[in-house]
PDB file of C-alpha atoms in Angstrom:
ATOM      1  CA  MET W   1      97.836 107.700  70.384  1.00 64.00           C
ATOM      2  CA  ASP W   2      95.683 105.491  68.129  1.00 73.00           C
ATOM      3  CA  LEU W   3      91.976 104.687  68.478  1.00 82.00           C
ATOM      4  CA  ARG W   4      92.652 101.274  70.011  1.00 86.00           C
ATOM      5  CA  ALA W   5      94.792 102.816  72.743  1.00 85.00           C
ATOM      6  CA  ILE W   6      92.087 105.409  73.440  1.00 87.00           C
ATOM      7  CA  GLY W   7      89.474 102.637  73.674  1.00 91.00           C
ATOM      8  CA  MET W   8      91.670 100.656  76.061  1.00 89.00           C
ATOM      9  CA  GLY W   9      92.278 103.747  78.187  1.00 88.00           C
ATOM     10  CA  LEU W  10      88.577 104.539  78.413  1.00 92.00           C
ATOM     11  CA  ALA W  11      87.760 100.920  79.270  1.00 93.00           C
ATOM     12  CA  PHE W  12      90.377 100.921  82.017  1.00 91.00           C
ATOM     13  CA  ALA W  13      89.091 104.208  83.468  1.00 90.00           C
ATOM     14  CA  VAL W  14      85.485 102.957  83.576  1.00 94.00           C
ATOM     15  CA  MET W  15      86.399  99.596  85.137  1.00 94.00           C
ATOM     16  CA  TRP W  16      88.789 101.130  87.672  1.00 89.00           C
ATOM     17  CA  SER W  17      86.298 103.849  88.645  1.00 92.00           C
ATOM     18  CA  SER W  18      83.433 101.383  89.054  1.00 95.00           C
ATOM     19  CA  ALA W  19      85.302  99.649  91.903  1.00 92.00           C
ATOM     20  CA  PHE W  20      84.262 102.376  94.343  1.00 93.00           C
ATOM     21  CA  THR W  21      80.577 101.682  93.722  1.00 95.00           C
ATOM     22  CA  SER W  22      80.840  97.880  93.928  1.00 95.00           C
ATOM     23  CA  THR W  23      82.990  98.212  97.062  1.00 94.00           C
ATOM     24  CA  HIS W  24      80.365 100.413  98.704  1.00 95.00           C
ATOM     25  CA  ILE W  25      77.816  97.640  98.145  1.00 95.00           C
ATOM     26  CA  ILE W  26      80.161  94.991  99.613  1.00 95.00           C
ATOM     27  CA  VAL W  27      81.097  96.851 102.798  1.00 94.00           C
ATOM     28  CA  ALA W  28      77.444  97.553 103.551  1.00 91.00           C
ATOM     29  CA  GLU W  29      76.929  93.803 104.036  1.00 91.00           C
ATOM     30  CA  ALA W  30      80.322  92.329 105.008  1.00 93.00           C
ATOM     31  CA  PRO W  31      83.328  93.160 107.235  1.00 95.00           C
ATOM     32  CA  PRO W  32      85.464  95.328 104.936  1.00 95.00           C
ATOM     33  CA  LEU W  33      88.943  93.994 105.744  1.00 96.00           C
ATOM     34  CA  ALA W  34      87.873  90.354 105.694  1.00 95.00           C
ATOM     35  CA  ALA W  35      86.089  90.834 102.360  1.00 95.00           C
ATOM     36  CA  LEU W  36      89.105  92.629 100.893  1.00 95.00           C
ATOM     37  CA  SER W  37      91.463  89.895 102.121  1.00 96.00           C
ATOM     38  CA  VAL W  38      89.343  87.215 100.429  1.00 95.00           C
ATOM     39  CA  ARG W  39      89.213  89.302  97.267  1.00 93.00           C
ATOM     40  CA  PHE W  40      93.015  89.530  97.152  1.00 92.00           C
ATOM     41  CA  LEU W  41      93.424  85.838  97.974  1.00 95.00           C
ATOM     42  CA  ILE W  42      91.246  84.859  95.018  1.00 93.00           C
ATOM     43  CA  SER W  43      92.706  87.426  92.609  1.00 88.00           C
ATOM     44  CA  GLY W  44      96.284  86.701  93.697  1.00 90.00           C
ATOM     45  CA  ALA W  45      95.875  82.932  93.362  1.00 93.00           C
ATOM     46  CA  ILE W  46      94.415  83.345  89.878  1.00 89.00           C
ATOM     47  CA  GLY W  47      97.187  85.757  88.894  1.00 86.00           C
ATOM     48  CA  VAL W  48      99.997  83.496  90.101  1.00 90.00           C
ATOM     49  CA  ALA W  49      98.418  80.425  88.502  1.00 91.00           C
ATOM     50  CA  LEU W  50      98.102  82.195  85.150  1.00 87.00           C
ATOM     51  CA  ALA W  51     101.661  83.521  85.428  1.00 87.00           C
ATOM     52  CA  LEU W  52     103.002  79.996  86.012  1.00 89.00           C
ATOM     53  CA  ALA W  53     100.931  78.717  83.091  1.00 91.00           C
ATOM     54  CA  PHE W  54     102.519  81.398  80.888  1.00 87.00           C
ATOM     55  CA  GLY W  55     105.999  80.347  81.999  1.00 86.00           C
ATOM     56  CA  GLN W  56     106.663  83.238  84.376  1.00 84.00           C
ATOM     57  CA  SER W  57     108.828  82.640  87.439  1.00 81.00           C
ATOM     58  CA  TRP W  58     108.656  83.885  91.002  1.00 78.00           C
ATOM     59  CA  LYS W  59     112.448  84.106  91.104  1.00 79.00           C
ATOM     60  CA  LEU W  60     112.487  87.884  91.292  1.00 79.00           C
ATOM     61  CA  SER W  61     115.369  90.292  91.677  1.00 80.00           C
ATOM     62  CA  ARG W  62     115.937  91.975  95.043  1.00 81.00           C
ATOM     63  CA  ALA W  63     114.456  95.219  93.667  1.00 78.00           C
ATOM     64  CA  GLN W  64     111.379  93.379  92.390  1.00 80.00           C
ATOM     65  CA  TRP W  65     110.817  91.609  95.730  1.00 85.00           C
ATOM     66  CA  ARG W  66     111.176  94.950  97.480  1.00 83.00           C
ATOM     67  CA  ALA W  67     108.650  96.550  95.144  1.00 80.00           C
ATOM     68  CA  THR W  68     106.304  93.571  95.476  1.00 84.00           C
ATOM     69  CA  ILE W  69     106.294  93.668  99.280  1.00 88.00           C
ATOM     70  CA  ILE W  70     106.044  97.466  99.536  1.00 86.00           C
ATOM     71  CA  PHE W  71     103.234  97.644  97.019  1.00 82.00           C
ATOM     72  CA  GLY W  72     101.494  94.629  98.521  1.00 87.00           C
ATOM     73  CA  LEU W  73     101.451  96.371 101.890  1.00 90.00           C
ATOM     74  CA  CYS W  74     100.956  99.998 100.801  1.00 85.00           C
ATOM     75  CA  GLN W  75      98.689  99.638  97.776  1.00 81.00           C
ATOM     76  CA  ASN W  76      96.675  96.561  98.624  1.00 85.00           C
ATOM     77  CA  ALA W  77      96.656  96.549 102.436  1.00 90.00           C
ATOM     78  CA  LEU W  78      96.910 100.245 103.368  1.00 91.00           C
ATOM     79  CA  TYR W  79      95.462 102.108 100.364  1.00 89.00           C
ATOM     80  CA  LEU W  80      92.551  99.781  99.664  1.00 91.00           C
ATOM     81  CA  GLY W  81      92.193  98.759 103.309  1.00 94.00           C
ATOM     82  CA  PHE W  82      91.739 102.386 104.364  1.00 94.00           C
ATOM     83  CA  ASN W  83      89.332 102.967 101.469  1.00 92.00           C
ATOM     84  CA  TRP W  84      87.184  99.905 102.158  1.00 95.00           C
ATOM     85  CA  VAL W  85      86.852 100.841 105.836  1.00 95.00           C
ATOM     86  CA  ALA W  86      86.216 104.488 104.875  1.00 94.00           C
ATOM     87  CA  MET W  87      83.328 103.488 102.626  1.00 93.00           C
ATOM     88  CA  THR W  88      81.448 102.193 105.642  1.00 93.00           C
ATOM     89  CA  LYS W  89      81.325 105.859 106.669  1.00 91.00           C
ATOM     90  CA  VAL W  90      81.397 107.970 103.455  1.00 91.00           C
ATOM     91  CA  GLU W  91      79.838 107.810 100.012  1.00 90.00           C
ATOM     92  CA  ALA W  92      81.554 106.055  97.120  1.00 91.00           C
ATOM     93  CA  SER W  93      81.891 109.370  95.267  1.00 89.00           C
ATOM     94  CA  VAL W  94      83.930 110.862  98.127  1.00 88.00           C
ATOM     95  CA  ALA W  95      86.332 107.900  98.098  1.00 90.00           C
ATOM     96  CA  ALA W  96      86.656 108.121  94.306  1.00 89.00           C
ATOM     97  CA  ILE W  97      87.465 111.836  94.413  1.00 87.00           C
ATOM     98  CA  ILE W  98      90.133 111.484  97.120  1.00 88.00           C
ATOM     99  CA  ALA W  99      91.702 108.423  95.471  1.00 85.00           C
ATOM    100  CA  SER W 100      91.892 110.245  92.149  1.00 82.00           C
ATOM    101  CA  THR W 101      94.280 112.793  93.676  1.00 83.00           C
ATOM    102  CA  MET W 102      97.067 110.194  94.000  1.00 80.00           C
ATOM    103  CA  PRO W 103      98.897 111.429  90.849  1.00 80.00           C
ATOM    104  CA  LEU W 104      98.758 114.947  92.271  1.00 83.00           C
ATOM    105  CA  ILE W 105     100.151 113.780  95.626  1.00 85.00           C
ATOM    106  CA  VAL W 106     102.961 111.894  93.858  1.00 82.00           C
ATOM    107  CA  GLY W 107     103.819 115.017  91.871  1.00 80.00           C
ATOM    108  CA  ALA W 108     103.783 117.248  94.948  1.00 85.00           C
ATOM    109  CA  LEU W 109     105.865 114.857  97.088  1.00 82.00           C
ATOM    110  CA  GLY W 110     108.323 114.315  94.232  1.00 79.00           C
ATOM    111  CA  TRP W 111     108.818 118.072  93.992  1.00 81.00           C
ATOM    112  CA  ILE W 112     109.142 118.565  97.769  1.00 83.00           C
ATOM    113  CA  VAL W 113     111.192 115.482  98.718  1.00 79.00           C
ATOM    114  CA  PHE W 114     113.153 114.568  95.584  1.00 74.00           C
ATOM    115  CA  ARG W 115     113.360 118.072  94.093  1.00 77.00           C
ATOM    116  CA  ASP W 116     111.821 116.847  90.840  1.00 75.00           C
ATOM    117  CA  ARG W 117     111.532 119.580  88.235  1.00 80.00           C
ATOM    118  CA  ILE W 118     107.912 120.406  87.458  1.00 80.00           C
ATOM    119  CA  PRO W 119     107.183 122.529  84.365  1.00 84.00           C
ATOM    120  CA  PRO W 120     104.836 125.515  84.774  1.00 87.00           C
ATOM    121  CA  LEU W 121     101.916 123.555  83.275  1.00 87.00           C
ATOM    122  CA  GLY W 122     102.443 120.774  85.812  1.00 84.00           C
ATOM    123  CA  MET W 123     102.641 123.229  88.709  1.00 88.00           C
ATOM    124  CA  ALA W 124      99.415 124.861  87.543  1.00 90.00           C
ATOM    125  CA  GLY W 125      97.849 121.402  87.392  1.00 86.00           C
ATOM    126  CA  LEU W 126      98.876 120.626  90.971  1.00 88.00           C
ATOM    127  CA  VAL W 127      97.405 123.881  92.238  1.00 90.00           C
ATOM    128  CA  ALA W 128      94.193 123.386  90.252  1.00 90.00           C
ATOM    129  CA  GLY W 129      93.813 119.758  91.310  1.00 86.00           C
ATOM    130  CA  PHE W 130      94.119 120.430  95.017  1.00 87.00           C
ATOM    131  CA  GLY W 131      91.890 123.466  94.569  1.00 90.00           C
ATOM    132  CA  GLY W 132      89.204 121.216  93.100  1.00 87.00           C
ATOM    133  CA  VAL W 133      89.452 118.929  96.123  1.00 86.00           C
ATOM    134  CA  ALA W 134      89.041 121.952  98.409  1.00 87.00           C
ATOM    135  CA  ILE W 135      85.890 123.017  96.530  1.00 88.00           C
ATOM    136  CA  ILE W 136      84.259 119.609  96.927  1.00 84.00           C
ATOM    137  CA  MET W 137      85.392 118.792 100.437  1.00 82.00           C
ATOM    138  CA  GLY W 138      84.531 122.238 101.770  1.00 83.00           C
ATOM    139  CA  ALA W 139      80.934 121.727 100.685  1.00 80.00           C
ATOM    140  CA  ARG W 140      80.874 118.094 101.852  1.00 77.00           C
ATOM    141  CA  LEU W 141      82.191 118.969 105.323  1.00 77.00           C
ATOM    142  CA  GLN W 142      79.486 121.593 105.680  1.00 78.00           C
ATOM    143  CA  GLY W 143      76.987 118.973 104.572  1.00 75.00           C
ATOM    144  CA  GLY W 144      78.060 116.560 107.303  1.00 77.00           C
ATOM    145  CA  VAL W 145      80.499 114.128 105.658  1.00 82.00           C
ATOM    146  CA  ASP W 146      82.109 111.848 108.243  1.00 86.00           C
ATOM    147  CA  PRO W 147      85.570 113.329 109.044  1.00 87.00           C
ATOM    148  CA  VAL W 148      86.977 109.940 110.107  1.00 91.00           C
ATOM    149  CA  GLY W 149      85.986 108.369 106.802  1.00 91.00           C
ATOM    150  CA  LEU W 150      87.443 111.326 104.956  1.00 89.00           C
ATOM    151  CA  ALA W 151      90.722 111.045 106.901  1.00 91.00           C
ATOM    152  CA  LEU W 152      90.943 107.320 106.073  1.00 93.00           C
ATOM    153  CA  CYS W 153      90.584 108.103 102.349  1.00 91.00           C
ATOM    154  CA  VAL W 154      93.362 110.698 102.565  1.00 90.00           C
ATOM    155  CA  ALA W 155      95.601 108.278 104.489  1.00 92.00           C
ATOM    156  CA  GLY W 156      95.069 105.642 101.798  1.00 90.00           C
ATOM    157  CA  ALA W 157      95.988 108.018  98.982  1.00 88.00           C
ATOM    158  CA  LEU W 158      99.114 109.116 100.871  1.00 89.00           C
ATOM    159  CA  ALA W 159     100.166 105.479 101.456  1.00 85.00           C
ATOM    160  CA  LEU W 160      99.917 104.682  97.743  1.00 80.00           C
ATOM    161  CA  ALA W 161     101.759 107.866  96.761  1.00 83.00           C
ATOM    162  CA  VAL W 162     104.614 107.113  99.166  1.00 79.00           C
ATOM    163  CA  ALA W 163     104.847 103.540  97.883  1.00 75.00           C
ATOM    164  CA  THR W 164     104.952 104.787  94.285  1.00 72.00           C
ATOM    165  CA  LEU W 165     107.853 107.109  95.063  1.00 74.00           C
ATOM    166  CA  THR W 166     109.655 104.511  97.181  1.00 68.00           C
ATOM    167  CA  VAL W 167     109.826 101.839  94.495  1.00 59.00           C
ATOM    168  CA  ARG W 168     110.230 104.031  91.441  1.00 57.00           C
ATOM    169  CA  GLY W 169     113.008 102.773  89.227  1.00 49.00           C
ATOM    170  CA  ALA W 170     112.863  99.219  90.578  1.00 47.00           C
ATOM    171  CA  SER W 171     113.116  97.023  87.505  1.00 45.00           C
ATOM    172  CA  GLY W 172     115.058  94.190  86.036  1.00 49.00           C
ATOM    173  CA  GLY W 173     115.460  90.592  87.167  1.00 52.00           C
ATOM    174  CA  GLY W 174     113.252  87.610  86.581  1.00 52.00           C
ATOM    175  CA  GLY W 175     109.569  87.053  87.019  1.00 58.00           C
ATOM    176  CA  GLY W 176     106.937  88.829  84.961  1.00 72.00           C
ATOM    177  CA  VAL W 177     104.230  91.457  85.307  1.00 73.00           C
ATOM    178  CA  LEU W 178     101.398  89.016  86.006  1.00 78.00           C
ATOM    179  CA  MET W 179     103.465  87.122  88.593  1.00 85.00           C
ATOM    180  CA  ILE W 180     104.424  90.336  90.406  1.00 83.00           C
ATOM    181  CA  VAL W 181     100.817  91.568  90.445  1.00 81.00           C
ATOM    182  CA  GLY W 182      99.617  88.207  91.793  1.00 87.00           C
ATOM    183  CA  LEU W 183     102.256  88.130  94.522  1.00 90.00           C
ATOM    184  CA  GLN W 184     101.407  91.720  95.525  1.00 88.00           C
ATOM    185  CA  MET W 185      97.798  90.661  95.994  1.00 90.00           C
ATOM    186  CA  LEU W 186      98.790  87.678  98.145  1.00 94.00           C
ATOM    187  CA  VAL W 187     100.920  89.965 100.351  1.00 93.00           C
ATOM    188  CA  GLY W 188      97.878  92.204 100.783  1.00 93.00           C
ATOM    189  CA  ALA W 189      95.610  89.223 101.509  1.00 95.00           C
ATOM    190  CA  ALA W 190      97.880  87.876 104.255  1.00 96.00           C
ATOM    191  CA  SER W 191      98.393  91.218 106.017  1.00 95.00           C
ATOM    192  CA  LEU W 192      94.699  92.147 105.853  1.00 96.00           C
ATOM    193  CA  ALA W 193      93.663  88.732 107.174  1.00 96.00           C
ATOM    194  CA  VAL W 194      95.743  89.275 110.331  1.00 95.00           C
ATOM    195  CA  VAL W 195      94.264  92.733 110.960  1.00 95.00           C
ATOM    196  CA  SER W 196      90.733  91.480 110.254  1.00 95.00           C
ATOM    197  CA  LEU W 197      91.047  88.616 112.737  1.00 94.00           C
ATOM    198  CA  LEU W 198      92.174  91.070 115.414  1.00 94.00           C
ATOM    199  CA  THR W 199      89.642  93.841 114.786  1.00 92.00           C
ATOM    200  CA  GLU W 200      86.497  92.558 113.041  1.00 91.00           C
ATOM    201  CA  HIS W 201      83.518  90.413 113.956  1.00 87.00           C
ATOM    202  CA  LEU W 202      83.557  87.806 111.203  1.00 83.00           C
ATOM    203  CA  SER W 203      79.882  87.260 110.555  1.00 82.00           C
ATOM    204  CA  VAL W 204      78.219  87.779 107.174  1.00 85.00           C
ATOM    205  CA  ALA W 205      75.048  86.671 105.428  1.00 82.00           C
ATOM    206  CA  VAL W 206      75.772  86.035 101.742  1.00 87.00           C
ATOM    207  CA  THR W 207      73.038  87.640  99.650  1.00 91.00           C
ATOM    208  CA  PRO W 208      72.700  87.734  95.843  1.00 92.00           C
ATOM    209  CA  LYS W 209      73.520  91.452  95.931  1.00 93.00           C
ATOM    210  CA  LEU W 210      76.712  90.853  97.913  1.00 94.00           C
ATOM    211  CA  ALA W 211      77.763  87.889  95.777  1.00 94.00           C
ATOM    212  CA  LEU W 212      77.258  89.840  92.543  1.00 95.00           C
ATOM    213  CA  ALA W 213      79.166  92.899  93.784  1.00 95.00           C
ATOM    214  CA  PHE W 214      82.017  90.755  95.130  1.00 95.00           C
ATOM    215  CA  THR W 215      82.334  88.699  91.945  1.00 94.00           C
ATOM    216  CA  TYR W 216      82.295  91.852  89.846  1.00 95.00           C
ATOM    217  CA  THR W 217      84.981  93.483  92.012  1.00 93.00           C
ATOM    218  CA  VAL W 218      87.282  90.463  91.767  1.00 90.00           C
ATOM    219  CA  LEU W 219      86.918  89.949  88.021  1.00 88.00           C
ATOM    220  CA  VAL W 220      86.456  93.432  86.542  1.00 91.00           C
ATOM    221  CA  PRO W 221      88.381  96.089  88.549  1.00 88.00           C
ATOM    222  CA  GLY W 222      90.627  93.436  90.102  1.00 81.00           C
ATOM    223  CA  LEU W 223      91.761  91.347  87.127  1.00 80.00           C
ATOM    224  CA  MET W 224      90.413  92.775  83.862  1.00 86.00           C
ATOM    225  CA  ALA W 225      91.331  96.390  84.625  1.00 86.00           C
ATOM    226  CA  THR W 226      94.839  95.347  85.691  1.00 78.00           C
ATOM    227  CA  TRP W 227      95.308  93.323  82.499  1.00 79.00           C
ATOM    228  CA  VAL W 228      94.050  96.179  80.290  1.00 88.00           C
ATOM    229  CA  TRP W 229      96.294  98.642  82.144  1.00 81.00           C
ATOM    230  CA  PHE W 230      99.481  96.679  81.502  1.00 76.00           C
ATOM    231  CA  ARG W 231      98.490  96.093  77.877  1.00 80.00           C
ATOM    232  CA  LEU W 232      97.945  99.848  77.538  1.00 85.00           C
ATOM    233  CA  VAL W 233     101.300 100.637  79.171  1.00 78.00           C
ATOM    234  CA  GLY W 234     102.986  98.208  76.784  1.00 77.00           C
ATOM    235  CA  ARG W 235     101.308  99.917  73.842  1.00 80.00           C
ATOM    236  CA  ILE W 236     101.839 103.618  74.615  1.00 77.00           C
ATOM    237  CA  GLY W 237     104.113 103.777  77.692  1.00 73.00           C
ATOM    238  CA  ALA W 238     103.421 104.421  81.382  1.00 64.00           C
ATOM    239  CA  VAL W 239     103.469 108.232  81.234  1.00 64.00           C
ATOM    240  CA  ARG W 240     100.983 108.503  78.371  1.00 72.00           C
ATOM    241  CA  ALA W 241      98.802 105.726  79.817  1.00 75.00           C
ATOM    242  CA  ALA W 242      98.647 107.553  83.162  1.00 72.00           C
ATOM    243  CA  THR W 243      96.870 110.414  81.393  1.00 74.00           C
ATOM    244  CA  PHE W 244      93.662 108.365  81.565  1.00 80.00           C
ATOM    245  CA  HIS W 245      93.690 108.653  85.372  1.00 76.00           C
ATOM    246  CA  PHE W 246      92.214 112.137  84.925  1.00 78.00           C
ATOM    247  CA  LEU W 247      88.919 110.386  84.120  1.00 84.00           C
ATOM    248  CA  THR W 248      88.772 108.549  87.475  1.00 84.00           C
ATOM    249  CA  PRO W 249      86.933 111.301  89.407  1.00 85.00           C
ATOM    250  CA  VAL W 250      84.550 111.863  86.493  1.00 88.00           C
ATOM    251  CA  PHE W 251      83.550 108.222  86.036  1.00 91.00           C
ATOM    252  CA  GLY W 252      83.748 107.433  89.767  1.00 90.00           C
ATOM    253  CA  VAL W 253      81.246 110.140  90.696  1.00 90.00           C
ATOM    254  CA  ALA W 254      78.992 109.408  87.706  1.00 91.00           C
ATOM    255  CA  ILE W 255      78.791 105.649  88.352  1.00 94.00           C
ATOM    256  CA  ALA W 256      78.073 106.197  92.057  1.00 92.00           C
ATOM    257  CA  ALA W 257      75.256 108.579  91.145  1.00 92.00           C
ATOM    258  CA  LEU W 258      73.748 106.195  88.575  1.00 93.00           C
ATOM    259  CA  VAL W 259      74.001 102.943  90.549  1.00 93.00           C
ATOM    260  CA  LEU W 260      73.760 104.081  94.167  1.00 92.00           C
ATOM    261  CA  GLY W 261      71.680 107.218  93.670  1.00 91.00           C
ATOM    262  CA  GLU W 262      74.231 109.446  95.398  1.00 88.00           C
ATOM    263  CA  LYS W 263      73.256 113.102  95.087  1.00 84.00           C
ATOM    264  CA  LEU W 264      75.541 115.624  93.394  1.00 80.00           C
ATOM    265  CA  ASP W 265      75.472 119.411  93.347  1.00 81.00           C
ATOM    266  CA  TRP W 266      77.321 122.145  91.491  1.00 78.00           C
ATOM    267  CA  HIS W 267      80.233 122.011  93.934  1.00 83.00           C
ATOM    268  CA  ASP W 268      80.839 118.382  92.954  1.00 81.00           C
ATOM    269  CA  ALA W 269      80.575 119.075  89.220  1.00 86.00           C
ATOM    270  CA  LEU W 270      82.910 122.070  89.393  1.00 89.00           C
ATOM    271  CA  GLY W 271      85.399 120.328  91.692  1.00 86.00           C
ATOM    272  CA  VAL W 272      85.531 117.154  89.593  1.00 87.00           C
ATOM    273  CA  ALA W 273      86.117 119.190  86.426  1.00 89.00           C
ATOM    274  CA  VAL W 274      88.939 121.151  88.098  1.00 90.00           C
ATOM    275  CA  ILE W 275      90.559 117.988  89.533  1.00 87.00           C
ATOM    276  CA  ALA W 276      90.366 116.211  86.172  1.00 87.00           C
ATOM    277  CA  GLY W 277      91.901 119.210  84.439  1.00 88.00           C
ATOM    278  CA  GLY W 278      94.662 119.394  87.040  1.00 86.00           C
ATOM    279  CA  ILE W 279      95.565 115.711  86.677  1.00 83.00           C
ATOM    280  CA  LEU W 280      95.557 116.026  82.886  1.00 84.00           C
ATOM    281  CA  ALA W 281      97.851 119.070  83.058  1.00 86.00           C
ATOM    282  CA  VAL W 282     100.294 117.231  85.336  1.00 82.00           C
ATOM    283  CA  GLN W 283     100.427 114.198  83.051  1.00 76.00           C
ATOM    284  CA  ILE W 284     100.855 116.310  79.889  1.00 82.00           C
ATOM    285  CA  SER W 285     103.681 118.236  81.567  1.00 82.00           C
ATOM    286  CA  LYS W 286     105.416 114.912  82.344  1.00 73.00           C
ATOM    287  CA  GLN W 287     105.181 113.892  78.685  1.00 69.00           C
ATOM    288  CA  GLU W 288     106.620 117.213  77.561  1.00 66.00           C
ATOM    289  CA  ALA W 289     109.455 117.003  80.125  1.00 61.00           C
ATOM    290  CA  ARG W 290     110.553 113.611  78.737  1.00 61.00           C
ATOM    291  CA  ARG W 291     110.747 114.762  75.108  1.00 59.00           C
TER     292      ARG W 291
END
């Protein structure tokens, strides 16, 4: 892995992790599902427009349409929808920690459901990762973290893990990466808009703080991070690129502490370190298994 790839991976991890902090600011001042739907509408429209400008087509294969719809619903509507609602009840650092366990959940479900072979290092990583979550959440529950918000975060991570396993191997056909990403966002926007109209009171006062956080979320974690991620995958491959996800809990907790002033204690530091180490071990074991 060269220095440019490392720089891209670090940039992606910082941008992706910062979304939890900017989201926490948004949902404090706006209905979460309505705000998320608008975010996806804007990001999806930009993505599709750019894809068409680059000559990409929305004539996708059946497998690509299946993946687009499943990911649009599970990743954008369920995963992020649950997380945005959860962050009206829990701190951004809690959401970042739970979301970071998605690679661990994918590994565990793949082993249980699909009988995937996991090397000893990967199995140790799974145990360590979930152990780190137990360290943090045990202390947080004693400290009064909202159990409903926590359950919503877990449900979101499970939805994304199931979607990842469901569509794995779906490739081929027409279209292009940017077109598929844009269409996934539009699927999420449409489904979230329906739920928002049925469940939320659509009243919001646009403040400079809200406008800045929303613009940042659309442009940086929404578009720039996605673009950097696919460039990184094209440069070093999906398995090696996924190694950088071990930094999500580290940067997510740190950014929330710096920007929002969320308090951390030794349980958080220890748990984050153990989770990060577990994710790294799982990803390294995947690389070794493919050699």
